[in-house]
Amino acid sequence: MRASQFFMSTLKEAPGEAELVSHQLMLRAGLIRRLGSGLYTWMPLGLRVLRRVEAVVREEMSRAGALELLMPAVQPAELWQETGRWDQFGEQMLKIRDRHERDFCFGPTHEEVICDVARREIRSYRQLPVNFYQIQMKFRDEIRPRFGVMRAREFLMKDAYSFHEDYASLQATYERMYAAYTAIFRRLGLVFRAVAADTGAIGGSGSHEFHVLADSGEDAIAYCPDSPYISNVELAEALAPAGERPAPSQALARRDTPGKTTCADVAAFLQLPVTQTIKALLGKDGEGAAVLLLLRGDHDLNDVKIGKVVPGWQLASDAEITELLGPVRGYMGPVGIDRSRIRVVADRSAAHLADFVCGANAAPVHLTGVNFGRDLPEPDLVADIRNVLAGDPSPDGQGLLALARGIEVGHIFQLRTKYSNAMQVSFLDRNGKATTPEMGCYGIGVSRVVAAAIEQNHDARGIRFPRALAPFDVSLIPMGLGRSELVREATEALYATLQAAGIDVLLDDRDERPGVLLADQELIGVPFRFVIGERGLKEGVLEFQARDQEEAVKVPVAEALATLQAALQAAQTV
RNA sequence: CGGGGCGUAGCGCAGCCCGGUAGCGCGCCUGCUUUGGGAGCAGGAUGUCGGAGGUUCGAAUCCUCUCGCCCCGACCA
């Protein structure tokens, strides 16, 4: 490709809308342009990158036995009503109506559609297992789209759905997909981890998330540096503190704490560690019964965990607090409350405390030296309801946890029969009996992968694309194409040679100054470049430089192709 | 949804407080010079100042409403 025939649109300055480096660079390099909130056009250069991600995904999916199909982006409401998700999915689903006033949505995912395909097409166990996949635009009306293509509303996703005659077959395919995902992200040159995950809204049992590690990641991951343990923070178990709860050693006392409504403030005011305080969260369960949660002052409630222990958990409003306990916002505590009306659920760490500090249910007063069993009854339930912190013991008992941040680029689930059952998919098994197939589903955020890769591979000059997703393999940068016949001939010859060798080359023949050409090539992240100048040509050499190297090397003109091929080979991540 | 911020040329911004008819840098166009790291000089084009209404002799500037975009937001009971 000649740059003069291509469309490059780079910016010196990043538009103010971009916060993340990857977002800024994608805009500056002209990979994407924004149309509206969470909506992006993939410009020719960006589309090349996206297509290369797709190519790797397709290759590995098909190697793992999956079959590509393409389902409609627009889906009839009836399908979603069958699984009950028409209402459940909520605001995230973009609902649309056609000219006949019939309801549709722009598909946020495709379980319903694939089940519809399956129930029409699959009749016999002989057709199983099958794994269908597609690469296609999804739309989710995110509460807050941000970070460009990272959390966009419209995004490109590879989603696969497998059907099985039994659980063993599902597990086998799940393993295969796990391996395929590992191969895909490795080939894309990403530093990633597979993480045990919560199954979230989609439902089902076994599940792994694939995270690209990056400080800007939206997800927190807990792992143990001394063992293989790794998990999404939502799932990581916070072990109970070792040993028995210490015996009470202090008398109960009331302390005025005006204006000190947070645990941190109270602790600082009383000159005690926050770990000696307990915060109380009032709410209600699915039945509307009042529940008071107790957490150590430095701990945070884990929504997923509490949902399992107190189904339907919801935080109380100010009005509800006042109704149950009086106007004690900021000074709430578990002491002296009507336990017949309010159930107390304590986190393991909170339940282990002795001589702790908590609100007195009277403003502005806190209690100190509080002890379970003496000053208040034991909690009705002790459970793990908090997020783990760095330094907590690893759940596998082999050291301490550390926290990292990750960008979720892939997620695999064992759905079991949740959807196949709701959608009445069935086939005849070997005994001629109608059976509901086991299902798995496997997603990759294709457009997000591009952003994640840039997040992980950039420097002050711009993007440093891993070879597998770079828009071009190499760029040719002639010094004075229009002035020097020598340079022109050498450049055209090299361009022809490389193209003949099947290399994806970008010849930057634009009538720009050398500085512009060099800076643009670095910005857009092409992994290798040749600089062709009279100076070198007179010695019979070209300059060859990898995007991630500081220095160029001189290469005899005749060896240019071989040098590049060797470098491309070495950069091939398989 | 709640809170905060911003909408002025393609991009980055100033002007707004204190009303007087819009400016800077980059980019773009033309010419000359230049040519190994985002050139120099000269000339030029480009704005319904997000939109609507109001106040005023006069509004980018003040007021009201609206639309869009960006950032933050479990709880701290």
XYZ file of C-alpha atoms (C1' of nucleotides) in Angstrom:
651
model
C 0.000 0.000 0.000
C 1.210 3.451 -0.873
C 0.459 6.012 1.783
C -0.446 8.531 -0.907
C -3.246 6.200 -2.014
C -4.270 5.314 1.516
C -6.015 7.504 4.037
C -3.963 8.508 7.017
C -5.308 11.084 9.376
C -3.045 11.635 12.332
C -3.298 14.276 15.002
C -0.504 15.981 16.848
C -2.647 16.680 19.842
C -5.103 14.323 21.449
C -8.734 15.448 21.500
C -9.822 16.428 24.976
C -12.415 13.693 25.167
C -9.770 10.994 25.567
C -8.605 10.006 29.007
C -6.913 6.653 28.545
C -3.633 6.376 26.644
C -5.066 3.794 24.315
C -8.018 6.037 23.544
C -5.772 9.040 22.915
C -3.466 7.058 20.679
C -6.282 5.481 18.722
C -7.638 8.940 17.972
C -4.236 10.445 17.259
C -3.212 7.603 14.977
C -6.523 7.912 13.163
C -7.665 4.357 13.904
C -11.082 5.479 15.087
C -13.289 8.540 15.051
C -16.160 9.175 17.413
C -19.682 9.524 16.106
C -21.541 9.784 19.424
C -21.208 8.591 22.978
C -19.912 5.022 22.808
C -20.141 4.948 19.003
C -17.041 4.818 16.834
C -16.155 4.647 13.172
C -13.245 2.360 12.418
C -11.165 4.254 9.889
C -9.291 2.298 7.201
C -6.159 2.058 9.303
C -8.021 0.944 12.423
C -10.113 -1.524 10.495
C -6.950 -3.252 9.327
C -6.031 -3.821 12.969
C -9.497 -5.027 13.850
C -9.432 -7.448 10.925
C -6.142 -8.878 12.050
C -7.555 -9.614 15.469
C -10.516 -11.255 13.775
C -8.201 -13.335 11.617
C -6.410 -14.784 14.629
C -9.702 -15.433 16.379
C -11.156 -17.193 13.325
C -8.110 -19.352 12.851
C -8.020 -20.548 16.426
C -11.761 -21.008 16.707
C -11.870 -23.113 13.614
C -8.810 -25.048 14.759
C -10.774 -25.810 17.936
C -13.636 -27.145 15.862
C -16.044 -24.205 16.061
C -18.156 -23.249 13.042
C -18.772 -19.700 11.964
C -22.262 -18.414 11.259
C -23.836 -14.987 11.376
C -26.994 -14.188 13.290
C -29.140 -11.074 12.954
C -28.137 -8.074 15.015
C -31.799 -7.162 15.418
C -33.829 -9.674 17.387
C -37.554 -10.063 17.987
C -38.830 -9.412 21.507
C -40.720 -12.731 21.620
C -37.444 -14.635 21.840
C -36.352 -12.630 24.830
C -39.716 -12.960 26.481
C -39.298 -16.727 26.409
C -36.297 -16.536 28.721
C -37.725 -13.640 30.680
C -34.766 -11.468 29.802
C -36.833 -8.948 27.849
C -37.627 -7.350 31.194
C -34.639 -8.640 33.146
C -31.939 -7.228 30.937
C -33.058 -3.763 31.763
C -31.850 -0.432 30.482
C -28.777 -1.936 28.895
C -30.897 -3.338 26.114
C -31.643 -1.052 23.203
C -35.254 -1.708 22.314
C -36.613 -0.712 18.955
C -39.957 -0.906 17.227
C -40.659 -1.522 13.582
C -43.331 0.008 11.353
C -45.850 -2.584 12.532
C -45.256 -1.535 16.136
C -43.566 -4.835 16.875
C -40.824 -4.865 19.519
C -37.247 -5.730 18.750
C -33.908 -5.164 20.351
C -30.461 -4.601 18.962
C -28.805 -7.758 20.229
C -26.662 -7.300 23.332
C -25.875 -11.047 23.155
C -27.228 -14.032 21.260
C -28.171 -16.899 23.579
C -31.833 -16.676 22.620
C -31.180 -16.579 18.895
C -28.737 -19.456 18.912
C -31.174 -21.510 20.984
C -33.812 -20.790 18.397
C -31.431 -22.019 15.718
C -30.651 -25.082 17.791
C -34.228 -26.061 18.523
C -35.072 -25.886 14.831
C -31.993 -27.701 13.613
C -30.790 -30.134 16.249
C -32.763 -33.347 16.440
C -30.299 -36.067 17.272
C -27.334 -36.673 19.544
C -25.533 -37.536 16.318
C -25.411 -33.828 15.522
C -23.701 -33.103 18.816
C -21.525 -31.623 20.000
C -21.598 -28.463 17.904
C -19.997 -25.125 18.577
C -21.280 -22.168 16.558
C -19.609 -18.788 16.597
C -19.977 -15.413 14.967
C -18.089 -12.135 14.896
C -20.536 -9.305 14.973
C -21.601 -5.966 16.335
C -23.363 -5.939 19.657
C -25.059 -3.036 21.311
C -25.297 -2.510 25.042
C -26.596 0.789 26.277
C -23.945 1.177 28.979
C -24.713 3.451 31.915
C -21.488 5.229 31.277
C -19.662 4.520 28.043
C -16.036 5.564 28.389
C -12.437 5.015 27.368
C -13.240 5.004 23.667
C -13.591 1.588 22.209
C -12.778 0.012 25.576
C -16.258 0.487 26.961
C -18.256 1.475 23.935
C -21.954 0.899 23.445
C -21.578 -0.630 20.022
C -18.703 -3.065 19.907
C -17.409 -5.998 17.907
C -17.630 -9.312 19.678
C -16.840 -12.904 18.880
C -19.405 -15.062 20.588
C -19.587 -18.833 20.445
C -22.249 -21.204 21.737
C -21.814 -24.936 22.103
C -24.414 -27.698 22.521
C -23.792 -31.086 24.108
C -25.482 -34.330 24.857
C -24.040 -34.451 28.356
C -22.003 -32.487 30.863
C -18.802 -34.390 30.126
C -18.981 -33.240 26.530
C -19.562 -29.637 27.638
C -16.546 -29.851 29.904
C -14.416 -31.181 27.065
C -15.398 -28.298 24.795
C -14.959 -25.831 27.636
C -11.392 -27.077 28.038
C -10.840 -26.743 24.319
C -12.124 -23.190 24.353
C -9.927 -22.392 27.333
C -6.966 -23.652 25.311
C -8.098 -21.780 22.181
C -8.422 -18.526 24.129
C -4.984 -19.008 25.574
C -3.639 -19.525 22.050
C -5.473 -16.470 20.709
C -4.257 -14.024 23.326
C -0.760 -15.450 23.194
C -0.661 -15.028 19.419
C -1.894 -11.487 19.786
C 1.136 -10.836 21.951
C -0.798 -9.869 25.066
C 0.171 -10.325 28.691
C -2.938 -11.907 30.157
C -4.301 -14.185 32.846
C -7.224 -16.566 32.929
C -9.169 -15.894 36.066
C -11.849 -17.850 37.881
C -14.921 -15.655 37.724
C -18.424 -15.112 38.905
C -20.972 -16.063 36.312
C -22.801 -12.758 36.707
C -25.953 -11.935 34.836
C -25.577 -14.526 32.100
C -25.867 -17.356 34.562
C -24.558 -20.916 34.680
C -21.783 -22.636 36.584
C -18.085 -22.818 35.646
C -16.559 -19.654 34.223
C -13.220 -18.041 33.458
C -12.439 -14.479 32.483
C -9.411 -13.658 30.377
C -7.828 -10.423 31.490
C -5.149 -8.362 29.826
C -3.118 -6.959 32.692
C -3.007 -3.160 32.740
C -3.139 -0.581 35.489
C -5.990 1.153 33.724
C -8.090 -2.011 33.827
C -11.621 -1.736 35.154
C -11.549 -5.084 36.929
C -9.736 -6.034 40.089
C -7.992 -9.381 40.181
C -6.692 -11.134 43.283
C -3.769 -13.475 42.878
C -1.132 -15.099 44.989
C 2.470 -14.469 43.906
C 3.556 -17.671 45.661
C 0.949 -20.042 44.288
C -1.157 -20.536 41.154
C -4.176 -18.990 42.856
C -5.887 -16.280 40.804
C -9.439 -15.043 40.906
C -11.702 -12.165 40.172
C -11.975 -10.093 43.329
C -15.734 -10.622 43.265
C -15.126 -14.325 43.857
C -11.940 -14.408 45.945
C -12.699 -15.803 49.358
C -11.739 -13.787 52.403
C -10.711 -16.364 54.975
C -11.788 -16.054 58.587
C -9.030 -14.639 60.798
C -6.998 -17.379 62.455
C -7.585 -18.347 66.036
C -10.306 -17.586 68.536
C -11.776 -14.134 69.013
C -9.765 -12.372 71.755
C -11.459 -12.016 75.130
C -12.936 -8.622 76.073
C -10.423 -6.438 77.853
C -12.104 -3.036 77.832
C -15.238 -1.659 79.362
C -17.998 -0.383 77.120
C -17.818 3.402 76.826
C -19.645 6.193 74.991
C -17.591 8.792 73.158
C -18.833 11.955 71.511
C -17.630 12.027 67.919
C -19.201 15.123 66.382
C -18.812 15.310 62.635
C -16.990 11.980 62.530
C -19.237 9.731 60.504
C -16.792 7.562 58.600
C -14.850 4.735 60.147
C -11.579 6.306 59.062
C -12.519 9.634 60.671
C -13.701 8.018 63.865
C -10.559 5.904 64.125
C -8.327 8.907 63.569
C -10.309 10.966 66.087
C -10.102 8.265 68.754
C -6.503 7.465 67.816
C -7.291 3.840 67.137
C -6.565 1.697 64.069
C -9.449 1.529 61.554
C -9.198 -2.226 61.853
C -10.669 -1.838 65.328
C -13.848 -0.244 64.019
C -17.009 -1.792 62.652
C -19.253 -0.183 60.091
C -22.891 -1.091 59.900
C -24.901 -1.115 56.678
C -28.639 -1.231 56.955
C -30.693 -2.746 54.212
C -33.314 -5.304 53.437
C -33.513 -8.705 51.829
C -35.685 -9.766 48.926
C -38.654 -10.179 51.258
C -38.255 -6.670 52.594
C -37.015 -7.777 56.025
C -34.429 -5.501 57.650
C -30.834 -6.720 57.715
C -27.877 -5.005 59.338
C -24.483 -5.891 57.874
C -21.322 -5.549 59.934
C -17.969 -5.039 58.270
C -14.602 -4.096 59.650
C -13.975 -0.387 59.077
C -11.326 -0.929 56.414
C -13.329 -3.535 54.509
C -15.730 -3.104 51.598
C -18.923 -4.979 50.976
C -18.829 -7.433 48.086
C -22.100 -7.231 46.154
C -21.812 -10.690 44.687
C -21.113 -12.362 48.002
C -23.873 -10.570 49.894
C -26.321 -11.474 47.145
C -25.633 -15.135 47.824
C -25.990 -14.849 51.608
C -28.883 -12.368 51.678
C -30.810 -12.874 48.449
C -32.256 -9.645 47.124
C -30.041 -7.473 49.362
C -30.661 -3.789 48.923
C -29.272 -0.852 50.802
C -31.760 1.134 52.857
C -32.570 4.718 51.976
C -32.151 7.542 54.484
C -35.875 7.474 55.113
C -35.824 3.771 55.874
C -32.913 4.213 58.269
C -34.782 6.894 60.138
C -37.866 4.720 60.286
C -36.017 1.743 61.778
C -33.354 3.343 63.914
C -34.023 7.035 64.012
C -32.019 9.897 62.449
C -28.674 8.242 63.073
C -27.039 8.299 59.686
C -23.289 8.118 60.303
C -23.757 6.828 63.828
C -25.415 3.498 63.233
C -24.381 0.375 65.094
C -25.464 -3.118 66.114
C -25.813 -2.431 69.840
C -29.256 -2.140 71.399
C -31.256 -2.681 68.228
C -34.443 -4.715 68.123
C -33.101 -8.049 66.961
C -36.551 -9.433 66.429
C -36.989 -6.877 63.657
C -33.449 -6.557 62.389
C -31.299 -9.531 61.472
C -27.543 -9.060 61.930
C -25.133 -10.515 59.378
C -21.447 -10.055 60.182
C -18.437 -10.527 57.998
C -15.959 -13.064 59.316
C -13.407 -10.387 60.159
C -15.928 -8.177 61.909
C -17.253 -11.091 63.919
C -13.716 -11.826 65.075
C -13.176 -8.417 66.664
C -13.097 -7.733 70.378
C -13.152 -4.285 72.035
C -14.313 -2.672 68.810
C -15.722 0.737 67.992
C -19.110 1.242 66.373
C -21.898 3.761 66.069
C -24.184 4.132 69.096
C -27.418 4.653 67.162
C -27.423 8.165 68.545
C -25.799 11.137 66.907
C -23.061 12.121 67.433
C -21.910 9.215 69.558
C -19.793 6.105 69.005
C -19.227 3.227 71.403
C -15.795 1.866 72.240
C -14.754 -1.365 73.876
C -17.735 -3.149 72.404
C -17.806 -6.944 72.587
C -20.064 -9.582 71.110
C -21.691 -11.830 73.661
C -21.293 -9.204 76.399
C -22.656 -5.934 74.995
C -24.763 -7.382 72.231
C -25.836 -10.809 71.076
C -23.693 -12.760 68.636
C -24.549 -12.050 64.979
C -27.369 -14.102 63.525
C -25.061 -15.112 60.708
C -21.323 -14.901 60.123
C -20.261 -15.108 56.489
C -17.710 -13.960 53.947
C -19.290 -10.811 52.543
C -16.334 -8.522 51.901
C -13.822 -7.855 49.140
C -10.391 -9.261 49.773
C -7.556 -6.790 50.336
C -3.928 -7.054 49.310
C -2.127 -8.872 52.093
C -5.066 -11.095 53.018
C -4.162 -14.770 53.257
C -4.586 -16.627 49.970
C -7.623 -18.933 49.995
C -5.396 -21.852 49.023
C -3.424 -21.311 52.204
C -0.143 -20.709 50.421
C 0.812 -17.141 51.086
C -0.674 -13.681 50.807
C -2.907 -12.175 48.137
C -1.878 -9.336 45.864
C -4.244 -7.251 43.737
C -3.820 -6.337 40.089
C -6.003 -4.662 37.527
C -7.140 -6.225 34.309
C -9.111 -5.521 31.158
C -11.584 -8.288 30.507
C -11.157 -9.358 26.896
C -12.631 -12.832 27.037
C -15.101 -14.788 29.106
C -16.071 -18.448 28.905
C -19.065 -19.974 30.663
C -20.612 -23.331 31.235
C -24.235 -22.336 30.864
C -25.508 -25.855 31.439
C -29.217 -26.013 30.553
C -30.347 -22.584 31.708
C -31.166 -21.307 28.226
C -31.674 -24.563 26.367
C -34.286 -25.426 28.950
C -36.054 -22.063 28.876
C -36.053 -22.107 25.084
C -37.162 -25.719 24.925
C -34.236 -26.981 22.906
C -34.232 -30.729 22.844
C -32.790 -33.670 20.943
C -33.192 -37.433 21.004
C -30.372 -39.152 22.884
C -28.951 -42.579 22.099
C -31.901 -44.171 23.878
C -34.420 -42.223 21.862
C -35.300 -40.048 24.816
C -35.936 -36.322 24.456
C -33.125 -34.502 26.263
C -32.171 -30.891 26.919
C -28.669 -30.154 25.674
C -25.916 -28.775 27.894
C -24.632 -25.429 26.665
C -21.480 -23.397 26.855
C -20.822 -19.867 25.677
C -17.563 -18.151 24.898
C -17.014 -14.457 24.195
C -14.146 -12.267 23.076
C -14.357 -8.488 22.902
C -12.663 -8.090 19.543
C -12.740 -4.293 19.428
C -11.736 -4.086 23.059
C -8.714 -6.282 22.345
C -7.339 -3.529 20.111
C -7.575 -0.980 22.912
C -6.177 -3.416 25.461
C -3.238 -4.235 23.218
C -2.405 -0.544 22.856
C -2.818 -0.015 26.569
C -0.129 -2.637 27.019
C 2.087 -1.696 24.073
C 2.905 1.961 23.638
C 5.611 4.502 24.364
C 6.048 8.261 24.246
C 6.050 8.192 20.445
C 2.923 6.204 19.966
C 1.625 2.701 19.503
C 3.875 -0.347 19.372
C 1.604 -2.949 17.878
C 2.482 -6.566 18.420
C 3.189 -8.043 15.034
C -0.003 -10.058 14.861
C -2.305 -7.048 14.985
C -0.214 -4.346 13.362
C -1.933 -2.646 10.405
C 1.165 -3.287 8.265
C 4.178 -5.531 8.692
C 6.700 -2.915 7.710
C 6.901 0.649 6.475
C 9.290 2.080 3.920
C 10.350 5.637 4.614
C 12.229 7.219 1.724
C 14.297 10.312 2.423
C 13.609 12.699 -0.430
C 11.624 10.539 -2.788
C 10.901 13.455 -5.062
C 14.478 14.694 -5.234
C 16.681 11.697 -5.523
C 16.497 9.314 -8.421
C 18.723 6.966 -6.464
C 16.297 6.881 -3.538
C 13.310 6.532 -5.819
C 14.725 3.542 -7.640
C 15.877 1.797 -4.483
C 12.523 2.407 -2.787
C 10.451 1.139 -5.697
C 12.677 -1.908 -6.030
C 12.402 -2.755 -2.348
C 8.649 -2.147 -2.382
C 8.253 -4.570 -5.273
C 10.499 -7.161 -3.657
C 8.661 -7.088 -0.353
C 5.256 -7.217 -1.973
C 6.302 -10.132 -4.105
C 7.348 -11.899 -0.926
C 3.810 -11.499 0.407
C 4.722 -8.927 3.023
C 2.166 -6.298 3.975
C 4.153 -3.153 3.338
C 3.273 0.504 3.640
C 5.325 2.750 1.383
C 5.151 6.240 2.795
C 5.448 8.153 -0.452
C 3.652 11.242 0.819
C 5.246 14.550 -0.039
C 6.125 15.341 3.551
C 9.282 16.170 5.390
C 11.220 13.271 6.862
C 10.294 14.203 10.402
C 6.610 13.946 9.610
C 6.985 10.570 7.944
C 9.025 9.133 10.787
C 6.759 10.482 13.490
C 3.611 9.191 11.763
C 5.014 5.717 11.279
C 5.955 5.584 14.939
C 2.575 6.871 16.007
C 0.602 4.263 14.095
C 2.760 1.490 15.476
C 4.069 -0.391 12.456
C 6.503 -2.907 13.993
C 9.387 -2.533 11.497
C 10.658 0.116 9.149
C 13.250 0.694 6.493
C 14.635 4.176 6.021
C 15.966 4.638 2.498
C 18.310 7.573 2.057
C 20.977 8.661 -0.357
C 23.509 8.651 2.404
C 23.090 4.937 3.020
C 22.512 3.972 -0.554
C 25.914 5.313 -1.508
C 27.330 2.727 0.894
C 24.861 0.179 -0.416
C 22.842 0.012 2.796
C 19.389 0.733 4.183
C 18.485 1.439 7.758
C 16.321 -1.153 9.449
C 14.669 -0.549 12.780
C 12.179 -2.375 14.941
C 9.557 -0.164 16.575
C 10.595 -1.361 20.007
C 14.330 -0.770 19.459
C 16.157 2.476 20.091
C 18.725 2.057 17.333
C 18.570 1.305 13.648
C 20.915 -1.178 12.024
C 22.494 -0.854 8.585
C 21.494 -3.594 6.228
C 22.984 -4.177 2.738
C 20.283 -3.554 0.153
C 20.495 -7.116 -1.081
C 19.813 -8.482 2.387
C 16.808 -6.318 3.178
C 14.200 -8.975 2.477
C 16.014 -11.684 4.397
C 16.575 -9.384 7.359
C 12.931 -8.424 7.482
C 11.724 -11.980 7.106
C 13.945 -13.088 9.947
C 12.678 -10.266 12.138
C 9.046 -10.997 11.300
C 9.642 -14.636 12.042
C 11.167 -13.798 15.407
C 8.260 -11.484 16.230
C 5.719 -14.138 15.353
C 4.045 -15.084 18.581
C 2.672 -18.572 18.190
C -29.855 8.644 37.969
C -26.934 12.066 41.467
C -22.636 15.396 41.604
C -18.922 18.235 38.844
C -16.936 20.251 34.285
C -16.922 21.613 29.176
C -19.312 23.082 24.273
C -15.805 29.360 20.371
C -12.385 27.231 12.839
C -10.615 20.207 11.349
C -7.621 19.591 16.421
C -5.788 22.039 21.049
C -7.197 26.466 23.409
C -7.840 32.124 24.814
C -11.769 35.740 25.014
C -16.883 35.454 29.131
C -15.924 37.769 35.598
C -16.196 43.757 33.815
C -21.535 43.350 26.923
C -19.269 47.103 21.755
C -19.714 42.486 16.614
C -14.002 36.954 17.504
C -8.503 35.623 18.352
C -3.840 32.330 19.155
C -1.087 27.660 18.108
C -1.309 23.384 15.067
C -3.629 21.691 10.651
C -5.561 23.224 5.566
C -4.787 26.102 0.477
C -1.108 29.122 -2.902
C 3.916 30.677 -3.933
C 9.132 30.777 -3.016
C 12.971 28.699 -0.156
C 14.046 24.306 2.515
C 14.578 18.766 2.886
C 17.648 12.554 7.782
C 13.162 13.915 13.278
C 6.547 17.065 13.406
C 10.505 23.434 8.375
C 11.059 29.126 7.144
C 9.025 33.391 4.858
C 4.933 35.690 2.326
C -0.069 35.427 1.142
C -4.980 33.006 1.846
C -9.546 30.202 3.262
C -12.517 28.435 7.310
C -16.831 30.143 12.689
C -25.116 30.176 12.386
C -19.375 31.247 19.325
C -23.989 23.703 20.603
C -29.497 25.131 20.029
C -33.962 28.117 21.456
C -35.923 32.084 23.984
C -35.188 36.531 26.932
C -32.660 41.289 28.862
C -30.196 45.330 26.091
C -29.284 50.483 21.404
C -25.929 46.238 21.151
C -24.900 39.338 23.618
C -19.591 34.451 22.597
C -20.022 37.470 27.176
C -25.837 38.531 31.436
C -30.685 35.463 32.495
C -33.980 31.090 31.447
C -34.739 26.623 29.061
C -32.783 22.840 26.112
C -29.280 19.449 23.559
C -24.511 17.172 23.362
C -19.909 15.564 25.362
C -16.342 14.458 29.358
C -15.118 13.215 34.497
C -16.530 11.234 39.465
C -20.195 8.271 42.137
C -21.005 0.793 46.468
C -20.925 1.993 51.656
C -18.451 4.904 55.017
C -25.056 3.306 58.247
